[in-house]
Backbone as a ProteinNet text record, in pm:
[ID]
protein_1_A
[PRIMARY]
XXXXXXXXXXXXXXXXXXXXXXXXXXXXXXXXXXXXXXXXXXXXXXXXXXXXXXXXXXXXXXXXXXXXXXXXXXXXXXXXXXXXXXXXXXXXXXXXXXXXXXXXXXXXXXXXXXXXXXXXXXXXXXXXXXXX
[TERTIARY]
195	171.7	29.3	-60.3	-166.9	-197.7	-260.8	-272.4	-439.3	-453.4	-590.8	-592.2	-697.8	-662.6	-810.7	-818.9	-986.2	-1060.9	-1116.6	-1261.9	-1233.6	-1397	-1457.6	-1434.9	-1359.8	-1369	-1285.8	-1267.6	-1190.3	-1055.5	-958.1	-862.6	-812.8	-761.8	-747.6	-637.2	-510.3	-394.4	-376.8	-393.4	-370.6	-265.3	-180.2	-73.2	-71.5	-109.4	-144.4	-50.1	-8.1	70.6	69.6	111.8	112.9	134.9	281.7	234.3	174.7	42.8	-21.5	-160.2	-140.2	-255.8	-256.7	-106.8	-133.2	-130.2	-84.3	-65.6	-212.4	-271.6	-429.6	-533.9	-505.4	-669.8	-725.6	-630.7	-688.8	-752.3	-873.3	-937.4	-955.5	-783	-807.9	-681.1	-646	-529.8	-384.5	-392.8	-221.9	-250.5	-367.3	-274.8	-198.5	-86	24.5	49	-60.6	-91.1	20.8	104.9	228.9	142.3	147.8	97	208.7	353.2	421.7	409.6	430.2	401.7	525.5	509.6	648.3	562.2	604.5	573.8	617.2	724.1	825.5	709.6	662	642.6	479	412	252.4	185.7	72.8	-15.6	-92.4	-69.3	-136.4	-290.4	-354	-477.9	-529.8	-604.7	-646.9	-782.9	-824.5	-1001	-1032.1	-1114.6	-1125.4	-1265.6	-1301.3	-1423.2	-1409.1	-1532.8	-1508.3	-1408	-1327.7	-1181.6	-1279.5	-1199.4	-1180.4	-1036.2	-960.3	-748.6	-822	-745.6	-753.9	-620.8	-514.8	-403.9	-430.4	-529.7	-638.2	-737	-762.1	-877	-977.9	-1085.5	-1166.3	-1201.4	-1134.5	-1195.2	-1295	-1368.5	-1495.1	-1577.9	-1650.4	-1774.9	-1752.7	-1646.6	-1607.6	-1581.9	-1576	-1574	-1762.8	-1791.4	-1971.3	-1989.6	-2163.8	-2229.2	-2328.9	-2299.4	-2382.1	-2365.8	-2473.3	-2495.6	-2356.7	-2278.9	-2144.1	-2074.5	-2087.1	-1999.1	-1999.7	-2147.4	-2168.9	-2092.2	-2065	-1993.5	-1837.5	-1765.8	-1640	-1586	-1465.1	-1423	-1268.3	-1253.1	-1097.3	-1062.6	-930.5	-837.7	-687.3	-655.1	-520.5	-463	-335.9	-246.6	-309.8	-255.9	-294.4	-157.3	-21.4	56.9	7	-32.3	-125.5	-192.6	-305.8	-428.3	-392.6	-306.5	-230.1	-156.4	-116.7	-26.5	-191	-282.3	-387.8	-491.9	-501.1	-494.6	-444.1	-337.8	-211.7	-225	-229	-246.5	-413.3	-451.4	-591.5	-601.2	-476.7	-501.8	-549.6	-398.5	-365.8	-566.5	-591.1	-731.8	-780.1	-827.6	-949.5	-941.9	-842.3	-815.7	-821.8	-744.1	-780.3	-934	-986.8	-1133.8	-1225.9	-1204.9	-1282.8	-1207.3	-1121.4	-1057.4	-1171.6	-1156.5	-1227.8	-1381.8	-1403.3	-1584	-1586.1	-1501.4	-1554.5	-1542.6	-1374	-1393	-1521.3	-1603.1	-1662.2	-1826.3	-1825.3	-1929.1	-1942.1	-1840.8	-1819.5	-1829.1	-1830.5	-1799.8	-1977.5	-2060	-2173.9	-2257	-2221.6	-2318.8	-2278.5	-2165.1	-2145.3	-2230.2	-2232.6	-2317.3	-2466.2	-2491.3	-2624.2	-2669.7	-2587.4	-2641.8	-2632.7	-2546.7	-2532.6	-2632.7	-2698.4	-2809.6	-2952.9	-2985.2	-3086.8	-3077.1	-2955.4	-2984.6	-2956.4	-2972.2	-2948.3	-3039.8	-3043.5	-3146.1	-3258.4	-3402.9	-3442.1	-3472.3	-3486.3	-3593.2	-3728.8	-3731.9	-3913	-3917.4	-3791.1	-3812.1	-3805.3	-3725.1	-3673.3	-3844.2	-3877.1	-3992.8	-4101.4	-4052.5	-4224.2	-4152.2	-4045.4	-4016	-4057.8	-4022.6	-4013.2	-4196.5	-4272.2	-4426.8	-4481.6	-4403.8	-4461	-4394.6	-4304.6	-4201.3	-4245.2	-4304.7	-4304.6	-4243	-4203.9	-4100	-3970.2	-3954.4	-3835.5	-3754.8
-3687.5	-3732.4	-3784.2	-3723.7	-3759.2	-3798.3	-3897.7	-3973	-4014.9	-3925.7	-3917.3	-4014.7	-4142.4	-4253.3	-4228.5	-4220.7	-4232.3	-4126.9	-4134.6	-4058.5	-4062.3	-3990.4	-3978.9	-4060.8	-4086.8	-4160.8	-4369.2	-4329.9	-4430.7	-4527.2	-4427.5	-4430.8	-4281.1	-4300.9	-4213.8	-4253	-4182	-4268.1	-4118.4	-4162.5	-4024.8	-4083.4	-3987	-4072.1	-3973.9	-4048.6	-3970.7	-4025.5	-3924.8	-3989.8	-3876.3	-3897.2	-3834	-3687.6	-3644.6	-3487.5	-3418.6	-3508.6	-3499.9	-3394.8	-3457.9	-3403.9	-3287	-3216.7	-3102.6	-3020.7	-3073.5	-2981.8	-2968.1	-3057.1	-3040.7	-3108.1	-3165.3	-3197	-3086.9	-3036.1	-2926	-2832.5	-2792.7	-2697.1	-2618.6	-2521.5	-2411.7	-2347.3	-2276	-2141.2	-2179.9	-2333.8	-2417.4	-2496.4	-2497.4	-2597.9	-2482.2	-2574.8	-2526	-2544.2	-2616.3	-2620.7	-2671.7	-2731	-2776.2	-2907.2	-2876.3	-3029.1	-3115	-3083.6	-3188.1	-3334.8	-3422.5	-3554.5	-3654.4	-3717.5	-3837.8	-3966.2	-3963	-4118	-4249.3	-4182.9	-4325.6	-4343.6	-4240	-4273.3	-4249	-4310.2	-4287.8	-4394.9	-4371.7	-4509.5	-4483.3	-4572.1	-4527.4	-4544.1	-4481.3	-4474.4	-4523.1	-4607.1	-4595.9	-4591.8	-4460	-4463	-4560.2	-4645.2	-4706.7	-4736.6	-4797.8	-4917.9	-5020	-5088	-5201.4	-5308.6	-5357.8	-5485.8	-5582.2	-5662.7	-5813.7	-5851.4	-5739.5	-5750.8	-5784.1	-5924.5	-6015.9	-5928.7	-5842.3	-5790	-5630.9	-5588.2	-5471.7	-5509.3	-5423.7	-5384.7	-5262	-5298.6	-5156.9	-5081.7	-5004.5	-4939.5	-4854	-4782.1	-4696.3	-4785.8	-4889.1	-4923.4	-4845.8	-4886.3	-4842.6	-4679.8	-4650.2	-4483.8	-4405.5	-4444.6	-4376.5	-4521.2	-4449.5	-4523.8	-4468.7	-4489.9	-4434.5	-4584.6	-4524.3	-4613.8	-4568.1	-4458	-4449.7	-4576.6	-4689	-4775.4	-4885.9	-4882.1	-4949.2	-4989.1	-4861.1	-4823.6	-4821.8	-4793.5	-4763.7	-4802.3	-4765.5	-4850.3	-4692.8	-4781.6	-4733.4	-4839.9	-4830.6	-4974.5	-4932.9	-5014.8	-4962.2	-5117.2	-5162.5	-5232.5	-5331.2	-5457.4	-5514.8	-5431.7	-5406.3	-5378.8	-5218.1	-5148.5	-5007.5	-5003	-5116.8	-5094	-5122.3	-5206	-5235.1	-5072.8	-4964.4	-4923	-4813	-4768.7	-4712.1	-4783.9	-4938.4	-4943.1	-4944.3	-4917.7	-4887.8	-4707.3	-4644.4	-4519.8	-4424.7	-4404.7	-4409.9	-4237.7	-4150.1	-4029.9	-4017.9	-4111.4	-4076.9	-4140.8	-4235.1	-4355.8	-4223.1	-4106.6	-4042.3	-3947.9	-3908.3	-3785.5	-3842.6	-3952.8	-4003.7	-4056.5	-4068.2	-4093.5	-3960.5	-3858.1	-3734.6	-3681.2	-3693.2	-3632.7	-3694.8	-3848.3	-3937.4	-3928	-3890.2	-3878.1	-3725.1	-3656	-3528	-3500.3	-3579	-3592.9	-3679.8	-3785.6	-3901.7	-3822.2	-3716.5	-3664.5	-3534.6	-3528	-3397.7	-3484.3	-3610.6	-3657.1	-3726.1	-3704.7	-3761.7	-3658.3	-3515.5	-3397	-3372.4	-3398.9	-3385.5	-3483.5	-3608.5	-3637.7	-3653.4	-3609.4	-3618.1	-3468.9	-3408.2	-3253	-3290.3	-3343.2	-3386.2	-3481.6	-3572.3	-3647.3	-3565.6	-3478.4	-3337.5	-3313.7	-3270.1	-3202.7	-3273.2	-3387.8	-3486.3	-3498.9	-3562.8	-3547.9	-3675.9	-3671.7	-3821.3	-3868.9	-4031.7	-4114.7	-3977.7	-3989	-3951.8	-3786.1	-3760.6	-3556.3	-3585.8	-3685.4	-3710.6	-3780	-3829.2	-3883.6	-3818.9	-3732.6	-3599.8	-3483.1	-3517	-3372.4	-3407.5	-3558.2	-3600	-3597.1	-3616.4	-3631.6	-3467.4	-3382	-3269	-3181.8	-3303.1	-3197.9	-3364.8	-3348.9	-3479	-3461.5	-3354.6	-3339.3	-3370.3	-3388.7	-3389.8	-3542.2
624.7	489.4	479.1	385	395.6	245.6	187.3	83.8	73.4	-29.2	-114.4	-237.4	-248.9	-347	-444.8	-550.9	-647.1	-641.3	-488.2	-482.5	-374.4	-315	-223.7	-124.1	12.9	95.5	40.6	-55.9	-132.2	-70.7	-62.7	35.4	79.3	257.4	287.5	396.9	350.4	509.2	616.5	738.9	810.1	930	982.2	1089.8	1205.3	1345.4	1426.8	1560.3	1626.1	1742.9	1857.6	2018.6	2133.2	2086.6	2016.1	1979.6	1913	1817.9	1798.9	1881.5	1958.2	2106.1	2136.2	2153	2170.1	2041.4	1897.9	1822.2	1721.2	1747.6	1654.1	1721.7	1853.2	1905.4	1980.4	2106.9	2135.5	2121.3	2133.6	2076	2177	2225.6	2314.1	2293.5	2350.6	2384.5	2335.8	2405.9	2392.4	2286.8	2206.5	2077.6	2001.6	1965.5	1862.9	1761.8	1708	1562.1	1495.6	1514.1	1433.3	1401	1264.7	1120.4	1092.7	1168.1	1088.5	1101	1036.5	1051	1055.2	1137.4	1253.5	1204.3	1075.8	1076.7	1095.3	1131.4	1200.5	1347.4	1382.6	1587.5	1566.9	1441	1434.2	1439.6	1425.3	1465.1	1278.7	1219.9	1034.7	1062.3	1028.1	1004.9	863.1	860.8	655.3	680.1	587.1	556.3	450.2	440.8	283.6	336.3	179.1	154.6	293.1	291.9	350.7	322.7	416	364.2	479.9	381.6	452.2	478.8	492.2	557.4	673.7	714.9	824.4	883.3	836.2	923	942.7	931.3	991	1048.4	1144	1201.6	1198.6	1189.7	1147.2	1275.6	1332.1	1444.4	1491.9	1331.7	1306.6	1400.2	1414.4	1483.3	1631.3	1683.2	1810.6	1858.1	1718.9	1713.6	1700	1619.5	1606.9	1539.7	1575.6	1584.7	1453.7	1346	1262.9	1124.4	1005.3	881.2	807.3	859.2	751.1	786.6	909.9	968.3	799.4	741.5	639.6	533.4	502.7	376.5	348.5	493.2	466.2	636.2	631.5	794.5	769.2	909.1	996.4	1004	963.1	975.8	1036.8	1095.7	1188.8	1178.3	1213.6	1215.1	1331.5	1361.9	1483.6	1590.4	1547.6	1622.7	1672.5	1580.4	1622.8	1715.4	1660.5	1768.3	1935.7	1909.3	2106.9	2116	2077.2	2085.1	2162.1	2046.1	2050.9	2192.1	2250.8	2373.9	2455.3	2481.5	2585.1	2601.6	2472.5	2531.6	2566.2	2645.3	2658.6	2589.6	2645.3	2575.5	2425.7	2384.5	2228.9	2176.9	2260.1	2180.2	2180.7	2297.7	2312.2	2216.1	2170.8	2072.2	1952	1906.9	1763.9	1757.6	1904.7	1919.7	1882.2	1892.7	1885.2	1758.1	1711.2	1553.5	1478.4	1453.3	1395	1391	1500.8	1533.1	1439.8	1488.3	1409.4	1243.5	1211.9	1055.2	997.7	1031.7	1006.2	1015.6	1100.6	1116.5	1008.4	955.2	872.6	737.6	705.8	550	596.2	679.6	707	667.8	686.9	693.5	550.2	487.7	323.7	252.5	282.1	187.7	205.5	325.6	352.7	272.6	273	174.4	34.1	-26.8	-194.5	-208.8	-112.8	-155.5	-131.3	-53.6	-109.5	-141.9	-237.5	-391.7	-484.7	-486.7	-620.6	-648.9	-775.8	-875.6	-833.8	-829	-774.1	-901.1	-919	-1002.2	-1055.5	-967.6	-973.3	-1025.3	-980.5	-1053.1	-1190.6	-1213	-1374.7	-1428.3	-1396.3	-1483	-1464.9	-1381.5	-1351.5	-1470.1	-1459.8	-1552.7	-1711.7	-1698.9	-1880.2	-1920.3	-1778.4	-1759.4	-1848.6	-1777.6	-1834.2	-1940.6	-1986.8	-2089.3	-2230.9	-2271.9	-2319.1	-2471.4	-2504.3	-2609.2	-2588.2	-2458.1	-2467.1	-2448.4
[MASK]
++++++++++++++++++++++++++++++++++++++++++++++++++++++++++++++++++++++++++++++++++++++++++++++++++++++++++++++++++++++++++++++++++++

Protein backbone atom coordinates (compact mmCIF):
# COMPACT_ATOMS: atom_id res chain seq x y z
CA UNK A 1 0.00 0.00 0.00
CA UNK A 2 1.56 2.98 -1.06
CA UNK A 3 0.00 6.47 -0.21
CA UNK A 4 0.63 9.63 -2.22
CA UNK A 5 -0.54 12.90 0.05
CA UNK A 6 -0.63 16.86 -1.91
CA UNK A 7 2.39 17.01 -3.96
CA UNK A 8 5.60 16.41 -4.66
CA UNK A 9 7.44 14.57 -1.91
CA UNK A 10 4.62 15.85 0.55
CA UNK A 11 3.69 12.60 2.00
CA UNK A 12 4.74 9.39 1.01
CA UNK A 13 4.06 5.85 3.17
CA UNK A 14 6.08 2.86 1.77
CA UNK A 15 6.19 -0.69 3.84
CA UNK A 16 9.15 -2.70 3.53
CA UNK A 17 10.08 -6.03 5.17
CA UNK A 18 12.67 -9.35 4.85
CA UNK A 19 10.63 -10.62 1.68
CA UNK A 20 10.99 -7.72 0.54
CA UNK A 21 14.81 -8.42 -0.31
CA UNK A 22 14.40 -10.85 -2.53
CA UNK A 23 11.32 -9.64 -4.29
CA UNK A 24 12.51 -5.91 -5.32
CA UNK A 25 16.02 -5.21 -4.01
CA UNK A 26 17.80 -7.59 -5.98
CA UNK A 27 18.95 -6.46 -9.01
CA UNK A 28 19.79 -9.95 -10.62
CA UNK A 29 18.39 -13.35 -12.04
CA UNK A 30 16.47 -14.38 -8.52
CA UNK A 31 14.52 -11.35 -7.82
CA UNK A 32 10.91 -12.33 -8.08
CA UNK A 33 9.46 -9.31 -8.32
CA UNK A 34 6.41 -10.06 -6.22
CA UNK A 35 5.02 -6.22 -5.10
CA UNK A 36 2.66 -7.58 -2.70
CA UNK A 37 2.61 -5.74 0.50
CA UNK A 38 2.55 -7.52 4.38
CA UNK A 39 1.80 -4.80 6.27
CA UNK A 40 1.10 -6.43 9.27
CA UNK A 41 5.19 -7.80 9.18
CA UNK A 42 6.65 -4.16 7.70
CA UNK A 43 8.72 -1.65 8.96
CA UNK A 44 6.32 1.90 7.67
CA UNK A 45 8.36 4.18 6.04
CA UNK A 46 6.91 7.97 5.74
CA UNK A 47 8.50 10.45 3.16
CA UNK A 48 7.36 13.95 4.32
CA UNK A 49 8.43 17.61 5.00
CA UNK A 50 10.53 18.11 7.81
CA UNK A 51 8.53 16.96 11.48
CA UNK A 52 9.26 17.72 14.71
CA UNK A 53 7.16 13.90 15.75
CA UNK A 54 9.25 13.35 18.83
CA UNK A 55 7.59 9.47 18.11
CA UNK A 56 9.58 9.35 14.63
CA UNK A 57 12.72 9.32 13.61
CA UNK A 58 14.18 10.70 10.47
CA UNK A 59 16.53 8.18 9.14
CA UNK A 60 17.44 10.09 5.62
CA UNK A 61 20.68 11.80 7.26
CA UNK A 62 21.99 8.32 7.86
CA UNK A 63 20.95 7.25 4.44
CA UNK A 64 22.77 10.17 1.94
CA UNK A 65 24.36 12.64 2.42
CA UNK A 66 22.96 15.30 0.32
CA UNK A 67 20.92 19.15 0.65
CA UNK A 68 17.56 16.92 -0.07
CA UNK A 69 18.30 15.90 3.91
CA UNK A 70 17.02 19.78 4.15
CA UNK A 71 13.86 19.71 2.89
CA UNK A 72 12.16 16.53 3.68
CA UNK A 73 13.18 13.38 5.98
CA UNK A 74 12.49 9.46 6.44
CA UNK A 75 10.67 8.80 9.41
CA UNK A 76 10.14 5.29 10.83
CA UNK A 77 8.58 4.36 14.23
CA UNK A 78 10.97 4.16 17.34
CA UNK A 79 9.63 0.38 17.55
CA UNK A 80 10.75 0.12 13.57
CA UNK A 81 13.88 1.62 13.77
CA UNK A 82 15.12 -1.25 16.54
CA UNK A 83 13.52 -3.74 14.27
CA UNK A 84 15.62 -1.94 11.11
CA UNK A 85 18.80 -2.28 13.70
CA UNK A 86 18.47 -5.72 14.61
CA UNK A 87 18.21 -6.63 11.00
CA UNK A 88 21.43 -5.53 9.22
CA UNK A 89 20.11 -7.15 5.82
CA UNK A 90 16.64 -5.73 5.81
CA UNK A 91 18.78 -1.84 7.09
CA UNK A 92 21.14 -2.44 3.86
CA UNK A 93 18.39 -2.89 1.33
CA UNK A 94 15.91 -0.35 2.67
CA UNK A 95 19.45 1.44 2.77
CA UNK A 96 20.09 1.22 -1.07
CA UNK A 97 16.09 1.33 -2.12
CA UNK A 98 16.13 4.69 -0.27
CA UNK A 99 19.51 6.00 -1.59
CA UNK A 100 18.30 5.17 -5.01
CA UNK A 101 14.61 6.52 -4.79
CA UNK A 102 16.11 9.88 -2.93
CA UNK A 103 18.65 10.05 -5.67
CA UNK A 104 16.04 9.75 -8.38
CA UNK A 105 13.57 12.65 -6.75
CA UNK A 106 17.26 14.63 -6.57
CA UNK A 107 18.03 14.23 -10.40
CA UNK A 108 14.11 15.30 -10.89
CA UNK A 109 14.31 18.31 -9.46
CA UNK A 110 17.58 19.29 -10.19
CA UNK A 111 16.27 19.04 -14.04
CA UNK A 112 12.83 21.12 -13.40
CA UNK A 113 15.03 23.80 -11.78
CA UNK A 114 17.14 24.15 -15.37
CA UNK A 115 14.32 24.66 -16.99
CA UNK A 116 12.45 26.97 -14.85
CA UNK A 117 11.88 30.13 -15.55
CA UNK A 118 14.68 32.60 -13.72
CA UNK A 119 14.06 36.21 -12.08
CA UNK A 120 16.37 37.54 -14.51
CA UNK A 121 15.00 35.76 -18.01
CA UNK A 122 11.71 37.43 -16.97
CA UNK A 123 13.08 40.95 -16.66
CA UNK A 124 15.53 40.56 -19.66
CA UNK A 125 12.58 39.49 -21.59
CA UNK A 126 10.18 42.41 -20.31
CA UNK A 127 13.85 44.58 -21.02
CA UNK A 128 13.42 43.82 -24.64
CA UNK A 129 9.77 43.36 -25.11
CA UNK A 130 8.82 46.60 -23.44
CA UNK A 131 5.26 46.45 -24.80
CA UNK A 132 4.57 43.99 -23.15
Amino acid sequence: MVEICISIIYCFVDYKNKADIANMYLKDKDNQENLNIDEENSVVLTLSRISNDKKQINILPRIIQSDLCNDMGVYVSLEHWEILERDEKLYNAVKQYLGEFCNAIKEELDRTESIRLKEKDVLEHLKQNKQV
